[in-house]
CSV table of C-alpha atoms in Angstrom, one decimal:
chain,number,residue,atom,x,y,z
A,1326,UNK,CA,-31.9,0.2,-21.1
A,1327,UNK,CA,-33.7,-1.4,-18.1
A,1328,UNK,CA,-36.7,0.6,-16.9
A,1329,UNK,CA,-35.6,0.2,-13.1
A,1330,UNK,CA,-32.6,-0.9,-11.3
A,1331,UNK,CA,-32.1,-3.3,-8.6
A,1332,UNK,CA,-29.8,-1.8,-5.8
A,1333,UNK,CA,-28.9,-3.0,-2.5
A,1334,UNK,CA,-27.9,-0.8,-0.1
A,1335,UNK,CA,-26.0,-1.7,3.3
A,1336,UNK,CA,-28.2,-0.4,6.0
A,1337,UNK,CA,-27.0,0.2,9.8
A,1338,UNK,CA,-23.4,0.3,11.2
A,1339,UNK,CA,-21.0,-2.6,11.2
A,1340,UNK,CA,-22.9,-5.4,12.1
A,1341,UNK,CA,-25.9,-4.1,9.5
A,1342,UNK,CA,-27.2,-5.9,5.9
A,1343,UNK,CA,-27.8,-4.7,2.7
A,1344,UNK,CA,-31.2,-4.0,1.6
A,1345,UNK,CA,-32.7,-3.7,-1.9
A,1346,UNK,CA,-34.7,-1.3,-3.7
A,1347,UNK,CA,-36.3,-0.7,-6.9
A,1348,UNK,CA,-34.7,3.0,-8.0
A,1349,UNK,CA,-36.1,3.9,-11.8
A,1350,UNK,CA,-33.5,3.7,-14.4
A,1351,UNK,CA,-32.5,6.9,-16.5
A,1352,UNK,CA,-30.3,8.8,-19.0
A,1353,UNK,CA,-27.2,9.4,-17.8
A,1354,UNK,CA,-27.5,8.2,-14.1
A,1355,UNK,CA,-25.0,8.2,-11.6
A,1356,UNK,CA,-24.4,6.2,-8.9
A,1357,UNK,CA,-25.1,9.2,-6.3
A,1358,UNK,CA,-28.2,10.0,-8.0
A,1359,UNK,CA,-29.7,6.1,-7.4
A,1360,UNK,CA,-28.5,6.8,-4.1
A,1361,UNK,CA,-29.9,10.4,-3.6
A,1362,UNK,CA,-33.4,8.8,-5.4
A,1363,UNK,CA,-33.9,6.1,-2.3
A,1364,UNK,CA,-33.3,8.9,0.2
A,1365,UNK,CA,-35.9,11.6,-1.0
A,1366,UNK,CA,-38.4,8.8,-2.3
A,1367,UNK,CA,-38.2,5.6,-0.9
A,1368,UNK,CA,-36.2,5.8,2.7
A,1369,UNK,CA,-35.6,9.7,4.2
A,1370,UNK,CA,-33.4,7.6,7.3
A,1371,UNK,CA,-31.0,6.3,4.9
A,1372,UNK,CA,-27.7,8.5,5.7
A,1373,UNK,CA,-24.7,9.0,3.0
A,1374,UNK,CA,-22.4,12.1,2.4
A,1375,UNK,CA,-21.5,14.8,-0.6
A,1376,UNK,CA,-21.2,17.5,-1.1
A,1377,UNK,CA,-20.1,18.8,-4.4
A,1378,UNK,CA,-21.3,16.3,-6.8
A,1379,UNK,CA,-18.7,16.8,-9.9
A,1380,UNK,CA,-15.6,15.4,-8.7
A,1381,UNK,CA,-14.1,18.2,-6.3
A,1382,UNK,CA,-14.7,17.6,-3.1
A,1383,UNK,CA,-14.1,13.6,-2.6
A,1384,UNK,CA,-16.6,12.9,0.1
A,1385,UNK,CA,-19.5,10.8,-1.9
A,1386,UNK,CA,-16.6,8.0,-2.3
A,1387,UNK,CA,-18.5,4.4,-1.6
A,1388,UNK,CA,-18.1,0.7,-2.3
A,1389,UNK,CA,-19.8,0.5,-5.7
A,1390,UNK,CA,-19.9,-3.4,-6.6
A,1391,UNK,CA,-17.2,-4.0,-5.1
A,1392,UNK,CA,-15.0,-1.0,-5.7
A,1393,UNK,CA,-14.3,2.3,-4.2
A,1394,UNK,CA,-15.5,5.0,-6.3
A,1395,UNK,CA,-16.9,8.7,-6.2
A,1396,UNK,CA,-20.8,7.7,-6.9
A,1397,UNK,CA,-20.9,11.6,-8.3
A,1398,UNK,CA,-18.6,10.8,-11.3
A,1399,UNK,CA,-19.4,7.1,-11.4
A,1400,UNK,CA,-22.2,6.2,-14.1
A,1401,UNK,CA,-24.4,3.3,-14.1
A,1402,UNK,CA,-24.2,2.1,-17.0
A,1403,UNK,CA,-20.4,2.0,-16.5
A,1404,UNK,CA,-21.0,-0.6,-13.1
A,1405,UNK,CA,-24.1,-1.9,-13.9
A,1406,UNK,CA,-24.5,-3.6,-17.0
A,1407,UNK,CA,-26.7,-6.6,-15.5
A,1408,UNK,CA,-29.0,-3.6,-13.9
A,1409,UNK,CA,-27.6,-4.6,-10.2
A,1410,UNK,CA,-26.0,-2.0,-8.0
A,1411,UNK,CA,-24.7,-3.0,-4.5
A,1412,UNK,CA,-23.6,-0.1,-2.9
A,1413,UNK,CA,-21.6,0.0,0.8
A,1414,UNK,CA,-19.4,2.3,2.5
A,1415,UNK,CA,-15.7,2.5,2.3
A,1416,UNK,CA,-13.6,-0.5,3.0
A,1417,UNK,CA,-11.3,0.0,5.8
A,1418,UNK,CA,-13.2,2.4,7.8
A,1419,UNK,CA,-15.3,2.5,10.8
A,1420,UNK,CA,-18.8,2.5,9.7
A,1421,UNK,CA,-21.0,5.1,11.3
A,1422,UNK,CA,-24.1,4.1,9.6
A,1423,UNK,CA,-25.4,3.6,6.2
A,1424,UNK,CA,-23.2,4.4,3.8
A,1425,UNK,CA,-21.5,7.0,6.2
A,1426,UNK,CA,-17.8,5.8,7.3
A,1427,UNK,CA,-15.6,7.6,10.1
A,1428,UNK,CA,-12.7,9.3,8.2
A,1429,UNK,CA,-10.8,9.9,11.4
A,1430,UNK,CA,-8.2,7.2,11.6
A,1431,UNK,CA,-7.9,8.2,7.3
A,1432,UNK,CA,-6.8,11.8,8.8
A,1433,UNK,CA,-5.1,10.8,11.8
A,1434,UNK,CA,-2.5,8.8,9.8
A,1435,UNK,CA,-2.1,12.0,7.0
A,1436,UNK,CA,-1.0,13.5,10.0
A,1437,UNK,CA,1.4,10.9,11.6
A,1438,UNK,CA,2.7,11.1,8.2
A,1439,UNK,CA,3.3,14.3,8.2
A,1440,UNK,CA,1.5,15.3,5.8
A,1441,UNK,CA,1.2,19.4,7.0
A,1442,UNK,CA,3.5,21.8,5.0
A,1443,UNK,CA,6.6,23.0,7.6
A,1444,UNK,CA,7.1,26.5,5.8
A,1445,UNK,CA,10.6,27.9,5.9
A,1446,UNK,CA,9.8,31.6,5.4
A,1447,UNK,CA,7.7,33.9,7.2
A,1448,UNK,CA,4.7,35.8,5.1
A,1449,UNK,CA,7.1,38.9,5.8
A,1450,UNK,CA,9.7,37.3,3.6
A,1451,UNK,CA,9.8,37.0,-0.2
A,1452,UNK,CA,8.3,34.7,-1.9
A,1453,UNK,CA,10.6,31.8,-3.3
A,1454,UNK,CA,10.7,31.4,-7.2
A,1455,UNK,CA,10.1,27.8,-8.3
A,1456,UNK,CA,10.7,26.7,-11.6
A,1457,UNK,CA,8.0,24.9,-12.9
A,1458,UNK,CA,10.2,22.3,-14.4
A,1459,UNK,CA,12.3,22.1,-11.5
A,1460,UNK,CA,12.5,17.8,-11.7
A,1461,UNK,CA,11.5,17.9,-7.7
A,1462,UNK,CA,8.5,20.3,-8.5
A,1463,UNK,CA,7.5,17.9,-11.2
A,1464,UNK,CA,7.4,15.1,-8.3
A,1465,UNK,CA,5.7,17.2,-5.9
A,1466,UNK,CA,3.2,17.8,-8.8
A,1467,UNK,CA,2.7,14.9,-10.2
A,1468,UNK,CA,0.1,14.0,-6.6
A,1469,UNK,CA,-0.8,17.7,-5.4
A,1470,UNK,CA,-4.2,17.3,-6.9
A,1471,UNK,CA,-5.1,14.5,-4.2
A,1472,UNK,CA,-8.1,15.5,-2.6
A,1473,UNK,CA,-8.0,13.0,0.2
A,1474,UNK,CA,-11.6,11.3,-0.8
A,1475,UNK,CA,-10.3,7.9,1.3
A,1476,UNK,CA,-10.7,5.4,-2.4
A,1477,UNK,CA,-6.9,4.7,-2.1
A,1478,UNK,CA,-7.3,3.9,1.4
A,1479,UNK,CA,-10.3,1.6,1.2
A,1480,UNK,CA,-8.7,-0.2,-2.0
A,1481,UNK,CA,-5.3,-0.8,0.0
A,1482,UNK,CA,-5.3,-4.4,0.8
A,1483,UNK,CA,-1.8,-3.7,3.5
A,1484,UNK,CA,-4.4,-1.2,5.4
A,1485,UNK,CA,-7.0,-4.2,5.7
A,1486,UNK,CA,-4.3,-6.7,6.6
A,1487,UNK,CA,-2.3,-3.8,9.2
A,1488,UNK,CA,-3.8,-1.2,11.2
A,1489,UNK,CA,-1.1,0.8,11.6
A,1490,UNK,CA,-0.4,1.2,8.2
A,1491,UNK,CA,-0.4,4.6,7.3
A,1492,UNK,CA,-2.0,3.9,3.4
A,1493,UNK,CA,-1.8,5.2,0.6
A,1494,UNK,CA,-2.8,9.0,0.5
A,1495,UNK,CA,-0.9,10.3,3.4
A,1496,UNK,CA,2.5,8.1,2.0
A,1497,UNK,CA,1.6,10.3,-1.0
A,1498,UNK,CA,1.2,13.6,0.8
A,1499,UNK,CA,4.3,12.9,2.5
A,1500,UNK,CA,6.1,12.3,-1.2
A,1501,UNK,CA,4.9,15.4,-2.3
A,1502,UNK,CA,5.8,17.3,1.0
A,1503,UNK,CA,9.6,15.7,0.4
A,1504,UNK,CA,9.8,17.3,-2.8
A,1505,UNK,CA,8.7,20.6,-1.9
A,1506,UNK,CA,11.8,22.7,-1.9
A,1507,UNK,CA,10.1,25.3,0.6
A,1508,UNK,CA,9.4,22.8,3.0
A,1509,UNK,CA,11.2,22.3,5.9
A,1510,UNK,CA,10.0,19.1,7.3
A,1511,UNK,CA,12.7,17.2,6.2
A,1512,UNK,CA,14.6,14.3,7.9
A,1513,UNK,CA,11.9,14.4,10.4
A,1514,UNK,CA,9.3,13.4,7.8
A,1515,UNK,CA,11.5,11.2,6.8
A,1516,UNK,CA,11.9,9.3,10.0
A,1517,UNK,CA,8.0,9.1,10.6
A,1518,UNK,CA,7.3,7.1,7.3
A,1519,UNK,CA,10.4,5.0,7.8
A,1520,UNK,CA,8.8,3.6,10.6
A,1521,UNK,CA,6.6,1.0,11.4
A,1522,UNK,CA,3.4,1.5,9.4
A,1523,UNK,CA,5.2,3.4,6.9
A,1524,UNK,CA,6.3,3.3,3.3
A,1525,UNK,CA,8.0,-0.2,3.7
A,1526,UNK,CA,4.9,-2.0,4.6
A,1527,UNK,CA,3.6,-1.3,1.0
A,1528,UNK,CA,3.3,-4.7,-0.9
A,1529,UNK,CA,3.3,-2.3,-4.4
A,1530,UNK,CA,0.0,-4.4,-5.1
A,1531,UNK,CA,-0.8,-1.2,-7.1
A,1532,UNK,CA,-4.7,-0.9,-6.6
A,1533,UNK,CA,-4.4,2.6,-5.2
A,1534,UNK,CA,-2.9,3.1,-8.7
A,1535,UNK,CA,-5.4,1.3,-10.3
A,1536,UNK,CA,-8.9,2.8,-8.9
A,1537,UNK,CA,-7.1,6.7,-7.6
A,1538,UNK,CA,-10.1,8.6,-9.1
A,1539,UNK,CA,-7.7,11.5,-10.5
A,1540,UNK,CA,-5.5,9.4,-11.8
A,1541,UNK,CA,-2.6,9.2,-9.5
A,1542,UNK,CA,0.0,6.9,-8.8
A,1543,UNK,CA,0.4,6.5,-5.1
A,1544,UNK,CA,2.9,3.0,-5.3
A,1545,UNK,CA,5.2,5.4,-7.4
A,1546,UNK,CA,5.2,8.2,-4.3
A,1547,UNK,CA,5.7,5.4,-2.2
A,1548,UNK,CA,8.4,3.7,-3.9
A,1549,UNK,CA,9.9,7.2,-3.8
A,1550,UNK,CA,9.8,7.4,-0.3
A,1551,UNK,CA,11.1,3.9,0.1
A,1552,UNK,CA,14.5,4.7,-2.2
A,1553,UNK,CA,14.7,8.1,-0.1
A,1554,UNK,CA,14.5,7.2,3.5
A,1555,UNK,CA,16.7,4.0,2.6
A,1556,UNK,CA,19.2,6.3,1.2
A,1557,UNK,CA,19.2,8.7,4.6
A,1558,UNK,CA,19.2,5.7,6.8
A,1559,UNK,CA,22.4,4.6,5.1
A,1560,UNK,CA,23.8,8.1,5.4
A,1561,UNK,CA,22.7,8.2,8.9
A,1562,UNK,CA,20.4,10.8,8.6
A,1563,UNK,CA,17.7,8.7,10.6
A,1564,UNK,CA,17.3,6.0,12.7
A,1565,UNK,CA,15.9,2.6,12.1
B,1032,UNK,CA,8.1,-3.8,8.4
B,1033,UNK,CA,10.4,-1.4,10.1
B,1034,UNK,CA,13.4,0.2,8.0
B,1035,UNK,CA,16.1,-1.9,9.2
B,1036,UNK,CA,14.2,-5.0,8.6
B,1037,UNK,CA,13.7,-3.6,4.9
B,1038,UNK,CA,16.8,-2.7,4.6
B,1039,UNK,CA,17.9,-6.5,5.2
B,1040,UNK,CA,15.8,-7.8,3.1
B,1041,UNK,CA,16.5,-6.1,0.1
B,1042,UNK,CA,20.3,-6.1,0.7
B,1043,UNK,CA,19.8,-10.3,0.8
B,1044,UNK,CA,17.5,-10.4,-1.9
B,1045,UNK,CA,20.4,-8.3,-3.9
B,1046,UNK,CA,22.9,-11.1,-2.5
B,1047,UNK,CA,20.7,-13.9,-3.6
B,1048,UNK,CA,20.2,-12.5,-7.2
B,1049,UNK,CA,24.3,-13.8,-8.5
B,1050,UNK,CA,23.9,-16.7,-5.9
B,1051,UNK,CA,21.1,-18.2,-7.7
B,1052,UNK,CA,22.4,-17.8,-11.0
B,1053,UNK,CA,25.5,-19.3,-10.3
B,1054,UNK,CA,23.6,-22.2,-8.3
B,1055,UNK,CA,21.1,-22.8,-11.4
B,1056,UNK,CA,24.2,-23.0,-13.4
B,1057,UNK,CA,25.8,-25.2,-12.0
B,1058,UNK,CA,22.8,-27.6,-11.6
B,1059,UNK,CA,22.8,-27.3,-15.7
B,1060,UNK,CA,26.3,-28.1,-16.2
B,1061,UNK,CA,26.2,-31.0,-13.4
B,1062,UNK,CA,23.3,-32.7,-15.4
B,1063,UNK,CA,24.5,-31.9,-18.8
B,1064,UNK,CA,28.0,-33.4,-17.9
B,1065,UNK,CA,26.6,-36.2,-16.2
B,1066,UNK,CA,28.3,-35.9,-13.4
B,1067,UNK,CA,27.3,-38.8,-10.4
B,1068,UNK,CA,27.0,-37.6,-6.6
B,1069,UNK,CA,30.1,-39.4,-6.0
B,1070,UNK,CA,32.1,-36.8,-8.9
B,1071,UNK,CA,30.2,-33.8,-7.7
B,1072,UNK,CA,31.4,-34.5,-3.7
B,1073,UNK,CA,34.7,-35.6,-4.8
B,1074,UNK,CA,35.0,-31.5,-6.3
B,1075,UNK,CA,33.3,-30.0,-3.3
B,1076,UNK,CA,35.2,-32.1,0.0
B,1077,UNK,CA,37.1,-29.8,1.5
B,1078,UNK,CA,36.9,-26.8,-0.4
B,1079,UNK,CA,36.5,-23.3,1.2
B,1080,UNK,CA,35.2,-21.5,-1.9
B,1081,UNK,CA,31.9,-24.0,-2.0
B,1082,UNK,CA,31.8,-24.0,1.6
B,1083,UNK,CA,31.9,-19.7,1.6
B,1084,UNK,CA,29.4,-20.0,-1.5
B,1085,UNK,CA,26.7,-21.8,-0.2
B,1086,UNK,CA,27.8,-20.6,3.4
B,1087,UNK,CA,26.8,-17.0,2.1
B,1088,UNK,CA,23.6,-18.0,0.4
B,1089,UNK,CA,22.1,-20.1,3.2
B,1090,UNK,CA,22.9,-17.4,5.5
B,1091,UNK,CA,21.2,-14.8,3.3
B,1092,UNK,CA,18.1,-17.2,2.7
B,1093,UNK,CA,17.5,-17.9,6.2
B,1094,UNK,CA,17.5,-14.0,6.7
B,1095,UNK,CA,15.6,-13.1,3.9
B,1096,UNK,CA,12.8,-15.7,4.0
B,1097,UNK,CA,12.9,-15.3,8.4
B,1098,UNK,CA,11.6,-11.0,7.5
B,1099,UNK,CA,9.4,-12.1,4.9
B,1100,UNK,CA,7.4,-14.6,7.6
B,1101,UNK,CA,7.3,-12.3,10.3
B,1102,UNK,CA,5.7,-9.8,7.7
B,1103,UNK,CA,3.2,-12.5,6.7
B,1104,UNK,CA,2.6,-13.2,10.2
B,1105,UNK,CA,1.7,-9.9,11.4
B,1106,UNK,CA,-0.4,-9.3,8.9
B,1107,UNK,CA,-2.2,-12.6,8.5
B,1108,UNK,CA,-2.2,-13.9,12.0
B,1109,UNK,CA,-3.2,-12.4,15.5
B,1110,UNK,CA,0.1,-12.0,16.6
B,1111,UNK,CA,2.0,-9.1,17.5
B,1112,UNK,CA,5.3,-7.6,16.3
B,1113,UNK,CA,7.1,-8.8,19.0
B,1114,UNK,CA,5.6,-12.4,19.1
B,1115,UNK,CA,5.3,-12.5,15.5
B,1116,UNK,CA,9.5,-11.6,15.5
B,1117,UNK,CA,10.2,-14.4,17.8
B,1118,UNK,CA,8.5,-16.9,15.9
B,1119,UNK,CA,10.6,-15.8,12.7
B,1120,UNK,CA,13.5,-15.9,14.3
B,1121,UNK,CA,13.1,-19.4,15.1
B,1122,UNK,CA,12.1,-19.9,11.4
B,1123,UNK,CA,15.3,-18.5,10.4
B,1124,UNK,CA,17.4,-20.1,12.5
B,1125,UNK,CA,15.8,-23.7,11.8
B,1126,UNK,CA,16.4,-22.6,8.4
B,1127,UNK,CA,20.0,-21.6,9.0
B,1128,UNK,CA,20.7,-24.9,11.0
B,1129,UNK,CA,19.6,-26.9,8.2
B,1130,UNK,CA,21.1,-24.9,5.5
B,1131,UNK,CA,24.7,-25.4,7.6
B,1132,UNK,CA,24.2,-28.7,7.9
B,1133,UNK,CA,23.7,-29.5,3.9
B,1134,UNK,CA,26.8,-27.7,3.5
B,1135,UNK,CA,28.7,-29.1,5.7
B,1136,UNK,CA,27.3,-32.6,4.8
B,1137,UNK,CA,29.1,-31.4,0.8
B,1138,UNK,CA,32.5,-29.8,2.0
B,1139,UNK,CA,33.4,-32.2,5.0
């Protein structure tokens, strides 16, 4: 093992550069701790976000040579067998500075996906039994543990070539919400990712799939969502 | 791409799927006959069925490949929906007058 690392940093907003440092190498490393090292020892100013640092709360995702990853869960000796780290923010979003990206538009589009729950029962009412292996439960599980950490969303190469495109996790959110018999959201949820920016802009290029920290598959939500809203359209339960 | 546009393209793209494996086929047993320009125009002058055949497929082509530029473009270019939608349009309909006119050139 290398006694230190060589890791460039991008420094400033959008128009900014990376900027390398000398961060000693040890056992077990992660990416957030190299990260953490240059801000308590070399560089207080430099700016970054986390939280939880074991894989909970999604908000330490950064570029990590190249890739979107949670820096808490992603070793360096896993990334950096040469002993170089370049680490920037998140593809895709606006960068506020450092290693800090605005999440807003990321959020804005869960929510022009519809991605809230549209309860059909009041708290007053009893609580509906769900079978566990209910085949629409099982699709609704097979994404709930998204955590919305934005890796999907940076990886998407349709969000880079169209703004508008809702990506990844809230097309997945949406799937999930779809398949929630106690939701009542519906045709109406439907409608919204039909449109434009919705489930057919997705190219299926499948790197959500590929670098979805918990191991999700957001192309197979989406080409869920593409067979179901193509079926109501043909029933003429929405609109084109 | 919006969900009537999708729905066009897949619906051609399903069309295309027997039309190009009946066209590749008889490409094979045209060359493994031997069959001179002269036999194959003397088979497809004046019939409807060819003429409905590749009728169908360059109208389904022209519609297919006309979405799938318009997508390109608004992703890959500066243009917008609507500008992008023209310009495909025109694609598709250059592609449609030339398709119509290779058939016609084989039936007539």
């Amino acid at each position: 093992m290398l006694a230190e690392l060589s890791v460039s940093l991008w420094r400033g907003a959008k128009d900014g550069r990376y900027e390398t440092y000398c961060v000693p190498r040890r056992e077990s490393q992660t990416v957030l701790d190299v990260v953490t090292f240059v801000q308590r020892h070399i560089d207080p100013t430099l700016s970054y976000r986390f939280a939880c640092r074991v894989g909970v709360c999604g908000s330490c995702a950064m570029t990590v040579n190249g890739k979107p990853r949670w820096t808490c869960r992603t070793h360096v000796a896993k990334v950096a067998g040469s002993g170089r780290l370049e680490i920037g923010p998140l593809e895709n979003l606006p960068v506020i500075k450092d290693l800090t990206t605005d999440m807003q538009p990321f959020f804005e589009k869960w929510q022009q996906a519809q991605g809230v729950f549209a309860p059909t029962k009041t708290r007053h009412e009893e609580i509906e039994q769900i079978r566990p292996d209910n085949p629409a439960r099982r699709l609704a599980d097979a994404a709930i543990e998204c955590i919305n950490c934005g890796v999907c969303y940076a990886a998407c190469d349709t969000v880079r070539w169209n703004q508008d495109y809702f990506g990844p996790a809230a097309l997945t959110r949406a799937w999930t919400l779809v398949n929630d018999e106690r939701d009542a959201g519906g045709s109406a949820r439907l409608q919204a990712v039909a449109g434009s920016g919705g489930c057919h802009s997705c190219h299926s290029h499948q790197s959500c799939q590929e670098l979805c920290p918990q191991a999700l598959n957001p192309t197979a939500a989406i080409a869920g969502l593409k067979r179901r809203t193509t079926a109501a359209y043909l029933k003429g339960e929405i609109k084109a | 791409m919006t969900m009537r546009l999708y729905v066009w393209q897949r619906a051609t793209a399903a069309l295309m799927v027997p039309l190009v494996l009946v066209h590749i086929a008889v490409i094979f047993y045209a060359t493994q006959k031997g069959m001179t320009a002269a036999d194959i125009l003397s088979r497809t002058h004046g019939s409807i069925m060819w003429a409905s055949y590749y009728g169908l497929f360059v109208a389904a082509a022209s519609i297919h490949a006309a979405i799938g530029v318009r997508n390109v473009l608004t992703e890959w270019s500066p243009l917008t929906g609507l500008h992008a939608g023209r310009l495909a349009l025109m694609f598709g309909l250059l592609l449609a007058a030339l398709g119509a006119r290779a058939v016609l050139a084989v039936v007539l």
